Coordinates of N, CA, C and O in Angstrom, one line a residue:
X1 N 0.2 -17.5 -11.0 CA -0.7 -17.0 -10.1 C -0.1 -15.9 -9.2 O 1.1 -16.1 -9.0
X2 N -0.5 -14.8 -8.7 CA 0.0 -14.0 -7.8 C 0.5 -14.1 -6.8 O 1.5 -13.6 -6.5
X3 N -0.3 -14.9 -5.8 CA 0.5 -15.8 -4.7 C 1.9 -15.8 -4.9 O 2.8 -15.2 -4.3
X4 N 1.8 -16.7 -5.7 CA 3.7 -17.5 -6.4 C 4.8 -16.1 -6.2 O 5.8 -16.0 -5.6
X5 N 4.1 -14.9 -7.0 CA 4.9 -14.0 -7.8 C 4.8 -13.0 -6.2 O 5.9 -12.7 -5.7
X6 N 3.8 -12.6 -5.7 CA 4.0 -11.9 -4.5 C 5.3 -12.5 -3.1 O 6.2 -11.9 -2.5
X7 N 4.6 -14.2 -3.0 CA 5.4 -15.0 -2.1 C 7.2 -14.2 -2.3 O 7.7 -13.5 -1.5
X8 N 7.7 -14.7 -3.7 CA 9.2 -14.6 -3.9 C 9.9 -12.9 -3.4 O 11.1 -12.8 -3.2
X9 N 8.7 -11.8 -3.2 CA 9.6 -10.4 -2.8 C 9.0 -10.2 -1.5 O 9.2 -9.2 -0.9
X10 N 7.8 -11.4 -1.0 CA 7.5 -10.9 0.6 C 8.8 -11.0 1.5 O 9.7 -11.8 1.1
X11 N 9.0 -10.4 2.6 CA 9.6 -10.5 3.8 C 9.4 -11.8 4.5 O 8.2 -11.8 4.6
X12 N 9.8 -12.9 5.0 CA 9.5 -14.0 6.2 C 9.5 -12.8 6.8 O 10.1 -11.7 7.0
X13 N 8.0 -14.0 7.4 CA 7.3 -13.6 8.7 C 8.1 -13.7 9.6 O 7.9 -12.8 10.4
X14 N 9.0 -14.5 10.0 CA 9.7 -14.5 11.3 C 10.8 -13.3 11.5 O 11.3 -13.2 12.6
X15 N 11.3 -12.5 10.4 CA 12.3 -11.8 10.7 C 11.4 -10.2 11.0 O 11.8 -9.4 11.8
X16 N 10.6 -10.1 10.4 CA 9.3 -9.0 10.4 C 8.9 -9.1 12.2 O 8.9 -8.2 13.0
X17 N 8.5 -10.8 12.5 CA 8.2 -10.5 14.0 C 9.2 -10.2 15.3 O 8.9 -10.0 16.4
X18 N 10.0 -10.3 14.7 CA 11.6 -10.0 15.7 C 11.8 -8.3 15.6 O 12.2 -7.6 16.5
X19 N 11.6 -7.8 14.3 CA 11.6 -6.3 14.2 C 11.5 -5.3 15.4 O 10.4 -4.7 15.4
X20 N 12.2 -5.0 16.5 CA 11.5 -4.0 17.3 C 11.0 -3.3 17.5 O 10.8 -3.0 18.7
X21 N 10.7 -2.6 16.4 CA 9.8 -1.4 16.4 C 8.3 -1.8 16.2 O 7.4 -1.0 16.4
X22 N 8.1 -3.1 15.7 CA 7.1 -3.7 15.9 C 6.4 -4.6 17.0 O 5.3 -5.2 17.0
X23 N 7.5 -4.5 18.1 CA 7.3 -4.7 19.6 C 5.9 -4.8 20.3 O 5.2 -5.7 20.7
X24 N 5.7 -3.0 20.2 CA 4.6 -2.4 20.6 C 3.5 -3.3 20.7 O 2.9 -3.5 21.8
X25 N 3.3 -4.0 19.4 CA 1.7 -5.0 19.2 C 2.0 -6.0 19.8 O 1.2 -6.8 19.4
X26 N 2.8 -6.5 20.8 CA 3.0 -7.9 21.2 C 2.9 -9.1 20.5 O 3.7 -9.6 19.7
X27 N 1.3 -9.6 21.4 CA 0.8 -11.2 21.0 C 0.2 -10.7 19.5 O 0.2 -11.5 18.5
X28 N -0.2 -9.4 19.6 CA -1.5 -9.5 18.2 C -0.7 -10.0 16.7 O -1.2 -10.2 15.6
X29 N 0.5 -9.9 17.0 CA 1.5 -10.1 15.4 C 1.6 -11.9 15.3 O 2.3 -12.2 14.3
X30 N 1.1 -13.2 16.3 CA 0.6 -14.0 15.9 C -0.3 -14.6 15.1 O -0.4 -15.8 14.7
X31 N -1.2 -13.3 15.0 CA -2.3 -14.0 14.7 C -2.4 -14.8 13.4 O -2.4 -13.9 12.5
X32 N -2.5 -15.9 12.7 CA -2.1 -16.2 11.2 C -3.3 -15.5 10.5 O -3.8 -16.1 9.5
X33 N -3.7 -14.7 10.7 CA -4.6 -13.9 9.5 C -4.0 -12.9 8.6 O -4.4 -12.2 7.7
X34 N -2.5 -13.0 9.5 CA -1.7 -11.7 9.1 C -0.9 -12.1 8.4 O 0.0 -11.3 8.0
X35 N -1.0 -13.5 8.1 CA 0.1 -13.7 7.5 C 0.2 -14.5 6.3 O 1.2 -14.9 5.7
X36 N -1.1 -14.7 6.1 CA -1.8 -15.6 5.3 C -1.9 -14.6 3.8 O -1.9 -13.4 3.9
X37 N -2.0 -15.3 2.4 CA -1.4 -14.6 1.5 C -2.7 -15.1 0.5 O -2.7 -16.2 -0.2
X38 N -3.9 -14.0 0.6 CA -5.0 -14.7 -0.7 C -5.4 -13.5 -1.2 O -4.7 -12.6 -1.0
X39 N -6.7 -13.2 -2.1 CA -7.2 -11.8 -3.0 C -7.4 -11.2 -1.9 O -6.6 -10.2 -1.7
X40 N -8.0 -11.3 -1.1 CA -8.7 -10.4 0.3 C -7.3 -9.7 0.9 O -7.5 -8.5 1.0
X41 N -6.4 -10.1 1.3 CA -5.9 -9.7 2.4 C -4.3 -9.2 1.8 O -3.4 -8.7 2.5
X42 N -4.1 -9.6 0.0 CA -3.3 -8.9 -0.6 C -3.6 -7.4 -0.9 O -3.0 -6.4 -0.6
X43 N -5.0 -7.8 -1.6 CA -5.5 -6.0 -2.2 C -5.5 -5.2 -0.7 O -5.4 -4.0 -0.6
X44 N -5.7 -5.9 0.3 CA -5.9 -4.6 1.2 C -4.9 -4.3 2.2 O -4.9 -3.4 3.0
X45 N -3.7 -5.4 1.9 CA -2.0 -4.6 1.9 C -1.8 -4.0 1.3 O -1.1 -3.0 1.7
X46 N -2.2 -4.1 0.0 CA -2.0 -3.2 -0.9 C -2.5 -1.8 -0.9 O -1.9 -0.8 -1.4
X47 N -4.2 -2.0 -0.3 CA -4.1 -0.4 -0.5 C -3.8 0.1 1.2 O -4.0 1.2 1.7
X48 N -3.5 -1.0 1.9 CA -3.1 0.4 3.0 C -1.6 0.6 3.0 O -1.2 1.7 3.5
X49 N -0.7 -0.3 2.4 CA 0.7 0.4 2.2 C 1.0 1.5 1.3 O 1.8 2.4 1.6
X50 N 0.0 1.4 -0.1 CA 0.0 2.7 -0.7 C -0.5 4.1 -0.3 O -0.2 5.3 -0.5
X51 N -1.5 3.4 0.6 CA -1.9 4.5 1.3 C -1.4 5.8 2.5 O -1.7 6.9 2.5
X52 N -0.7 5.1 3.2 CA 0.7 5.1 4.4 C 2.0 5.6 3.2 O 2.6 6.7 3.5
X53 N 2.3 5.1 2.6 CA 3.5 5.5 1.7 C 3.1 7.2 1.1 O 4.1 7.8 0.8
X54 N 1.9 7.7 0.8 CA 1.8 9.2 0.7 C 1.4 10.1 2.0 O 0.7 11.1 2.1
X55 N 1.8 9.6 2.6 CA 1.5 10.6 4.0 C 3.0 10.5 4.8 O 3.7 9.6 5.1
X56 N 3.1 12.2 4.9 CA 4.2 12.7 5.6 C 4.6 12.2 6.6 O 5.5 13.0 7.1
X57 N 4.4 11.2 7.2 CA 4.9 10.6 8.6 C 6.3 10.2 8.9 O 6.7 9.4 7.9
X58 N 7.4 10.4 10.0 CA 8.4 9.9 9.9 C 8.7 8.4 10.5 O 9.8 8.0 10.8
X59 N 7.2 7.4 10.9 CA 7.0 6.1 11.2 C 5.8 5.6 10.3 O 4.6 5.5 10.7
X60 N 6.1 5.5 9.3 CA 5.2 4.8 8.0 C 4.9 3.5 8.3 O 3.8 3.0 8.2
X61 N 5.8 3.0 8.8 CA 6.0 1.3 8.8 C 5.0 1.1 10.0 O 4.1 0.3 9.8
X62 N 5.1 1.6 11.1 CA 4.7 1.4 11.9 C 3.1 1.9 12.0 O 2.2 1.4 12.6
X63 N 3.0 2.9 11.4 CA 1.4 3.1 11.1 C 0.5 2.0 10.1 O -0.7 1.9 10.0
X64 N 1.6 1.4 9.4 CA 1.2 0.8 8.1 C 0.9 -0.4 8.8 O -0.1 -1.1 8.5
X65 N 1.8 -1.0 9.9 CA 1.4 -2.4 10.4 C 0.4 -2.0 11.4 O -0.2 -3.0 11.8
X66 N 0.0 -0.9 12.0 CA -1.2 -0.8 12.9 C -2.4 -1.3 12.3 O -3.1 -2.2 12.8
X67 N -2.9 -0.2 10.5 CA -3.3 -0.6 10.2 C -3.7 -1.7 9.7 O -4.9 -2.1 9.6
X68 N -2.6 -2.5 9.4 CA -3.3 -3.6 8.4 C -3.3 -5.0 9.8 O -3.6 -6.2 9.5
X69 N -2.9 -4.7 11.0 CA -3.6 -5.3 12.3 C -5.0 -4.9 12.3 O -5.8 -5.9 12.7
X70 N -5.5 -3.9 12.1 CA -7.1 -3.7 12.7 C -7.5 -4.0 11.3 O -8.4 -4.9 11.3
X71 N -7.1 -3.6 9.9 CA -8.3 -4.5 9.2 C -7.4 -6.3 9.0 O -7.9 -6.9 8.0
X72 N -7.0 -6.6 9.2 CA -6.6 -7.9 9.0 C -6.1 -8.5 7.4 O -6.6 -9.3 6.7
X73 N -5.2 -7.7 7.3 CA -4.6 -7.7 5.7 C -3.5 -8.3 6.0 O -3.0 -8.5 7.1
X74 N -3.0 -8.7 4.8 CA -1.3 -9.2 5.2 C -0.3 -8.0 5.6 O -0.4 -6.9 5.2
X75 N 0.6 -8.5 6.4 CA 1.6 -7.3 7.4 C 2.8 -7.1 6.6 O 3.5 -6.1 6.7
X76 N 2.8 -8.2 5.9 CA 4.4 -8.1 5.8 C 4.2 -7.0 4.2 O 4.9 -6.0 3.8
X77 N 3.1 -7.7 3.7 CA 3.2 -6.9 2.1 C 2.4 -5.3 2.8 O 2.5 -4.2 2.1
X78 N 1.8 -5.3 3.6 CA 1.4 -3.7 3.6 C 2.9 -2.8 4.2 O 3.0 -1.6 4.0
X79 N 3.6 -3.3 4.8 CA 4.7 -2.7 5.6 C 5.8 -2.6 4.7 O 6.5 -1.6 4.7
X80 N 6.0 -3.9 3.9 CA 7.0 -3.6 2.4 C 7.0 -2.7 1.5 O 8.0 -2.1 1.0
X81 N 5.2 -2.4 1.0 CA 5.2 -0.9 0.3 C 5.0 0.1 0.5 O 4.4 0.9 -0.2
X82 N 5.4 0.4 1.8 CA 5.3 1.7 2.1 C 6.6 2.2 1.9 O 6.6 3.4 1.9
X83 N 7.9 1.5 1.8 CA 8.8 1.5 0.9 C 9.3 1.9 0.0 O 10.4 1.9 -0.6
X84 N 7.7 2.3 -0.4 CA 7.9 2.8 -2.2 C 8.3 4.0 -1.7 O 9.4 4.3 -2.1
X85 N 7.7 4.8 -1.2 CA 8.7 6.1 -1.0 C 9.5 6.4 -0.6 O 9.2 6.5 0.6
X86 N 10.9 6.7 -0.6 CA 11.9 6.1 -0.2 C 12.5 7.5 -0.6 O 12.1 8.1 -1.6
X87 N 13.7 8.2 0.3 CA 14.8 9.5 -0.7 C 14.7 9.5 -1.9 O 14.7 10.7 -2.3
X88 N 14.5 8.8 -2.8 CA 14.5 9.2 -4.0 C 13.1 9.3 -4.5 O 12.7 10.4 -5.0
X89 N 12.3 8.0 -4.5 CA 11.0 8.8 -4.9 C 10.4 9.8 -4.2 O 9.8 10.7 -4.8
X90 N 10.5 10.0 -2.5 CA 10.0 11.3 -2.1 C 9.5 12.2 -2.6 O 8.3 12.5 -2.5
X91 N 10.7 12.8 -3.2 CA 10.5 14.6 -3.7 C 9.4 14.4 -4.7 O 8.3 15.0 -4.6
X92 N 9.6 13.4 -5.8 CA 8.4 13.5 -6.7 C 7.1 13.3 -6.3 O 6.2 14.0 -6.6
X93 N 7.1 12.1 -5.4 CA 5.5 12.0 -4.5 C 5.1 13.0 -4.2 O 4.0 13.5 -4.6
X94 N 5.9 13.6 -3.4 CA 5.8 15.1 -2.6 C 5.1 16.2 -3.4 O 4.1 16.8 -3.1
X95 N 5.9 16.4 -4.6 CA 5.2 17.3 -5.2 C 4.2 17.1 -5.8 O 3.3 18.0 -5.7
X96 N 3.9 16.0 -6.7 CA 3.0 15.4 -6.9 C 1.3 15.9 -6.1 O 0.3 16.4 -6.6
X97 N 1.6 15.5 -4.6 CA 0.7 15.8 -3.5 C 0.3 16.8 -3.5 O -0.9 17.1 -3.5
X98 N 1.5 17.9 -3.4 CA 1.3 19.1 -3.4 C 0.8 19.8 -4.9 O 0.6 21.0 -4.8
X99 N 0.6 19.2 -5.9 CA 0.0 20.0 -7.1 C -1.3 19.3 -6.9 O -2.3 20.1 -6.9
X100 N -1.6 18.5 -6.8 CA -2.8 17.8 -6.6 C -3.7 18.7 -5.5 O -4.9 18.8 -5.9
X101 N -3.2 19.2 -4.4 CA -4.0 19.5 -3.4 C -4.2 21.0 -3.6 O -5.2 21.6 -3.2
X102 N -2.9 21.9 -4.3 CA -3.4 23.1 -5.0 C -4.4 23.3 -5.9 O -5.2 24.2 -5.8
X103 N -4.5 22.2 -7.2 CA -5.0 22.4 -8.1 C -6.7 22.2 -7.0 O -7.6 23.0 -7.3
X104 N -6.8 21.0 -5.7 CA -8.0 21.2 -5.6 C -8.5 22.4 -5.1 O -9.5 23.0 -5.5
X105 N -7.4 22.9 -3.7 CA -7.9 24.3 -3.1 C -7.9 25.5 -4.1 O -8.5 26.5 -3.8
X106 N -7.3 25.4 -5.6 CA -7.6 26.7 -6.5 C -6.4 27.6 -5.3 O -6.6 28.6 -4.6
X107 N -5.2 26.7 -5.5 CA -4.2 28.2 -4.8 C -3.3 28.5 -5.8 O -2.6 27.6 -6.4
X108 N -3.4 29.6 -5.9 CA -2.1 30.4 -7.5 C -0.8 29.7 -6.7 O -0.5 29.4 -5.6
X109 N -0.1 29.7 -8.0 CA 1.3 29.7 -8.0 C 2.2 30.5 -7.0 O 2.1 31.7 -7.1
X110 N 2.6 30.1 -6.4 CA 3.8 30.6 -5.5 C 5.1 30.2 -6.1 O 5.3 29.2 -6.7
X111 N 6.1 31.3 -5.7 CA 7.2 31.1 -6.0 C 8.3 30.5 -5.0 O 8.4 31.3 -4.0
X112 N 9.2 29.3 -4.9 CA 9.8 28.5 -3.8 C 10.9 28.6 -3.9 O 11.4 28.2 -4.9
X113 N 11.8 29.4 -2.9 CA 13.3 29.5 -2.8 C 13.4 29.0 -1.0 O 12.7 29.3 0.0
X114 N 14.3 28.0 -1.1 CA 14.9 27.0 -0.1 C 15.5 28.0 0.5 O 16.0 28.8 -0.4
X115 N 15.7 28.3 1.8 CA 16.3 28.4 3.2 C 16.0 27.5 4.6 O 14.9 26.9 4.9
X116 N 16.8 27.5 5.0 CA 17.3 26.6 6.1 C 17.0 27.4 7.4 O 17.9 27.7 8.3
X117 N 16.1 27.6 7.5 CA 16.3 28.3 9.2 C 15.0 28.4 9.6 O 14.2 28.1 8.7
X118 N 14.6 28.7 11.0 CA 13.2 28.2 11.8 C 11.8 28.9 10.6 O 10.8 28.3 10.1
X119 N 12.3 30.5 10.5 CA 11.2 30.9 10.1 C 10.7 30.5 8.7 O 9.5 30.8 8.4
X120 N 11.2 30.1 8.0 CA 11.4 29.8 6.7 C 10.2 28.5 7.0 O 9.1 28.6 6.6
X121 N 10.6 27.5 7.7 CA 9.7 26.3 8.2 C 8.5 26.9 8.5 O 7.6 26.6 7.8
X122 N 8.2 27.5 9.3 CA 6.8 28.0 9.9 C 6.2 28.7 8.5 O 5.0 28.5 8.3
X123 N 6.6 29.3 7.9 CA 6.5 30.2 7.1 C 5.9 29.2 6.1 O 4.7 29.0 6.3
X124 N 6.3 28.7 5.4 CA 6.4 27.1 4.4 C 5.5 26.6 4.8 O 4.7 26.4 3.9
X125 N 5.1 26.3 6.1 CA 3.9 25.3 7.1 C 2.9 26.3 6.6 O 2.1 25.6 5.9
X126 N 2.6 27.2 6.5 CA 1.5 28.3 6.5 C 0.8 28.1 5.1 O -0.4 27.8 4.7
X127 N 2.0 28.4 4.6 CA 1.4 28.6 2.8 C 1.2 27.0 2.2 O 0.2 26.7 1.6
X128 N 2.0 26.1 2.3 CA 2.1 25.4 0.9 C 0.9 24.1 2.0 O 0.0 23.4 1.5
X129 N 1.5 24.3 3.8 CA 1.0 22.8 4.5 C -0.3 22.1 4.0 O -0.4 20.9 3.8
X130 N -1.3 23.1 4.0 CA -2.7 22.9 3.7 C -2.8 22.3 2.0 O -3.7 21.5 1.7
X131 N -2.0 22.6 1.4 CA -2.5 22.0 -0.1 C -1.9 21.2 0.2 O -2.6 20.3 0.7
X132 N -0.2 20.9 0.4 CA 0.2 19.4 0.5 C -0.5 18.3 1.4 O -0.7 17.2 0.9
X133 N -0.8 18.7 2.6 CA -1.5 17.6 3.1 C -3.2 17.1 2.4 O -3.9 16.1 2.7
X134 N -3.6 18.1 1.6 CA -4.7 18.0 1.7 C -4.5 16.8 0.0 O -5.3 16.0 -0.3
X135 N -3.5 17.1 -0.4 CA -3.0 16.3 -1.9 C -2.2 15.2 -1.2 O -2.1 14.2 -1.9
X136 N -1.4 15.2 0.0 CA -0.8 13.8 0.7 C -2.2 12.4 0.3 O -2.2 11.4 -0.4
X137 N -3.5 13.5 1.4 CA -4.5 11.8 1.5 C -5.4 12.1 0.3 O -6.5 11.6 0.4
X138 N -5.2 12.8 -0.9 CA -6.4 12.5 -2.0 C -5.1 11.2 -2.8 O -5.4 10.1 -3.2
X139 N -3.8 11.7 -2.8 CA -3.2 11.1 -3.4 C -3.0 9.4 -2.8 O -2.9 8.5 -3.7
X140 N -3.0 9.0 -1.7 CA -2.8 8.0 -0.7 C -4.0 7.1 -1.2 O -3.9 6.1 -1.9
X141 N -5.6 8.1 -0.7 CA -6.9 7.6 -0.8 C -6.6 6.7 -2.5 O -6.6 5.5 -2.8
X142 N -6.4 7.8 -3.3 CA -6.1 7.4 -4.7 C -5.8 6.2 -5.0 O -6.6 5.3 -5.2
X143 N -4.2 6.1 -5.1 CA -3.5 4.9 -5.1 C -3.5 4.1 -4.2 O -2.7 3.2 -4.4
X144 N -4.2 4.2 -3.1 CA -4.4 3.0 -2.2 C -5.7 2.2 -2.9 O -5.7 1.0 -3.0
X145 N -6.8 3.0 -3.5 CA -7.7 2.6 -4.2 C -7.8 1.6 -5.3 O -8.4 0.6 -5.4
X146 N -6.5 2.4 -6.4 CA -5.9 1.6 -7.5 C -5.2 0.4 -7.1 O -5.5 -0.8 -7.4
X147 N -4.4 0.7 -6.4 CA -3.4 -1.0 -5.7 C -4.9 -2.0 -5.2 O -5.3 -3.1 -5.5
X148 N -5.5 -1.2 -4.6 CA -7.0 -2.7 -4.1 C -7.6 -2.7 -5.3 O -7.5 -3.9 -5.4
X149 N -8.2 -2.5 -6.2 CA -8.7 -3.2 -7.3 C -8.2 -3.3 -8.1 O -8.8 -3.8 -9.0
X150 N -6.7 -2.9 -8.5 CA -5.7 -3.6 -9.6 C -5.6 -5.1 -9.0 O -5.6 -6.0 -9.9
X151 N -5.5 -5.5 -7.6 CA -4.7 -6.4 -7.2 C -5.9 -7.6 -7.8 O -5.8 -8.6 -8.6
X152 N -6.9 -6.9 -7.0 CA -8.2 -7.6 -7.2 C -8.2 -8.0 -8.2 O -8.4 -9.2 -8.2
X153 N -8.2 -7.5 -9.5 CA -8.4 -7.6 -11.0 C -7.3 -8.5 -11.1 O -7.6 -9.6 -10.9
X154 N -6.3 -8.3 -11.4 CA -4.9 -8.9 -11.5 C -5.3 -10.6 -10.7 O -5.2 -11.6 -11.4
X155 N -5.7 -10.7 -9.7 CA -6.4 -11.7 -8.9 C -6.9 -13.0 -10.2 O -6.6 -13.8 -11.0
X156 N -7.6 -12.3 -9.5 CA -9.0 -13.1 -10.3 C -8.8 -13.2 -12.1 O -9.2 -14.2 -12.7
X157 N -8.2 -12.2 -12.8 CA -8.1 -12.5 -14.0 C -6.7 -13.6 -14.3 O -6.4 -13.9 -15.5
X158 N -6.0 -14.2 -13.1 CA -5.2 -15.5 -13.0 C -5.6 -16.7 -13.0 O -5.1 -17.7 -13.5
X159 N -7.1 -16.5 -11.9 CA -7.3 -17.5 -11.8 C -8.1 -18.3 -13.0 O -8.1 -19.5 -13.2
X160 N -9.0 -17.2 -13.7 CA -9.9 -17.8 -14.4 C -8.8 -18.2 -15.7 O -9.1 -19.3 -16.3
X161 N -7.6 -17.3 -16.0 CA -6.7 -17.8 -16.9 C -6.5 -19.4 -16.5 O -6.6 -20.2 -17.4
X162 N -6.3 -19.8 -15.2 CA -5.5 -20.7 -15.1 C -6.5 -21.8 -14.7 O -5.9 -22.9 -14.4
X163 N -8.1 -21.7 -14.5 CA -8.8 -22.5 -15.1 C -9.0 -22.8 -16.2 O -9.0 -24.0 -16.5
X164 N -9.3 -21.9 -17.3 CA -9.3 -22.1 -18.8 C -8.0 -22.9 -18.9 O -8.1 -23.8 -19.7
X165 N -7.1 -22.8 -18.4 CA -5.9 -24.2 -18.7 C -6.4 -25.6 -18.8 O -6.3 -26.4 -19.7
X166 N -6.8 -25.7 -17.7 CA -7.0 -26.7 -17.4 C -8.1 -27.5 -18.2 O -9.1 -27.0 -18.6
X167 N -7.5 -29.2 -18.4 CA -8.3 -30.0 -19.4 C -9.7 -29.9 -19.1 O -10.1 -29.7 -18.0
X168 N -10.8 -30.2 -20.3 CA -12.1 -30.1 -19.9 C -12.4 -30.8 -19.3 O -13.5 -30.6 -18.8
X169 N -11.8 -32.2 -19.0 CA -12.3 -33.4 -18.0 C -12.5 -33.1 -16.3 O -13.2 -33.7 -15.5
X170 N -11.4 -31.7 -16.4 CA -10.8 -31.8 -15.0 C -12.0 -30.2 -14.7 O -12.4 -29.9 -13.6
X171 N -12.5 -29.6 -15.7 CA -13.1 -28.8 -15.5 C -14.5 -29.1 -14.7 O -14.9 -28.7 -13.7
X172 N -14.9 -29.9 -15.6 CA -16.3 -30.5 -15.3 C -16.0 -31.2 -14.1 O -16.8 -31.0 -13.2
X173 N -15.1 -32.0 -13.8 CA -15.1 -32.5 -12.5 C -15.4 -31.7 -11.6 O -16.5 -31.9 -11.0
X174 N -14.6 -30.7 -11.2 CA -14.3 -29.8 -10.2 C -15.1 -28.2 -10.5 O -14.7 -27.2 -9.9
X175 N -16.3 -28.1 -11.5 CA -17.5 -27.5 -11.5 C -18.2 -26.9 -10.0 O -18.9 -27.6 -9.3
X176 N -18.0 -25.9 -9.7 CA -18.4 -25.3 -8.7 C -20.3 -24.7 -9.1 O -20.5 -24.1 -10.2
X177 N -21.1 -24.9 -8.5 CA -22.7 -24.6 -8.9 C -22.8 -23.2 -8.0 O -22.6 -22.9 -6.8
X178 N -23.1 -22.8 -8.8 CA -23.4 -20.9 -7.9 C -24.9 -20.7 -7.5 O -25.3 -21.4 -8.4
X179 N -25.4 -20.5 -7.2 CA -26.8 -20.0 -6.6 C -27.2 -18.7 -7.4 O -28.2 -18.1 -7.2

């Protein structure tokens, strides 16, 4: 079941609530809805950490646990994959974003030589900022989308596996009636 397999790479809850950068929220990181581990509140760690993990922010974690406080997802697994971007996957995300959000604005090819100095930045901000951010949230939207109904799917196709296990005696006993 996923539970099982998600439980063994979650974070404890208690070392997550000691975190100080997660301070800010106080009492609200009590609440057990946040911490509670079922289809509902996996898929939608899942897609708000995937979603948080494609946007340029240099406090991911910390936007990632705002959100999954206001929708009430689990905290520890939406703040764990935002992780996925990390120095090394970065640069690929990045470009990634960035070809994504050209290809939607229809901007030609530019040619990119690295320098290190103010105007170079501003300059950079001008031309490439608008396609990459605009490919940061199609890309985020995206795979935040995929992570909530993979999870979903992935879900639910355990359980019914792991009913079909089960002997026919125990089936019919424990027969749920649908409306």
């Amino acid at each position: 079941m996923p539970r099982k397999t998600l439980k063994r790479f979650m974070p404890n809850h208690e070392l997550i609530k000691r975190q100080k950068a997660l301070k800010v929220f106080g009492n609200v990181l009590y609440n057990p809805n946040l911490w509670v581990l079922n289809r509902r509140s996996a898929s939608g760690a899942f897609a708000v950490g995937l979603f948080m993990c494609f946007l340029p922010l240099p406090s991911q974690m910390i936007f990632a646990a705002a959100m999954a406080i206001i929708l009430g997802v689990n905290l520890p697994l939406a703040v764990a994959l935002v992780w996925i971007s990390n120095p090394i996957t970065m640069p690929v995300m990045f470009f990634l974003a960035y070809k994504v959000g050209a290809w939607v604005m229809q901007t030609p090819h530019q040619e990119f030589r690295f320098e290190l100095s103010w105007h170079f930045l501003i300059e950079q901000a001008t031309t490439i900022g608008p396609p990459f951010l605009l490919g940061c949230a199609i890309c985020g939207l995206l795979f935040g989308s995929m992570g909530y109904f993979g999870i979903r799917g992935v879900w639910r196709y355990s359980v019914v596996r792991s009913w079909k296990k089960r002997p026919a005696w125990q089936r019919k006993h424990f027969k749920i009636k649908r409306k």
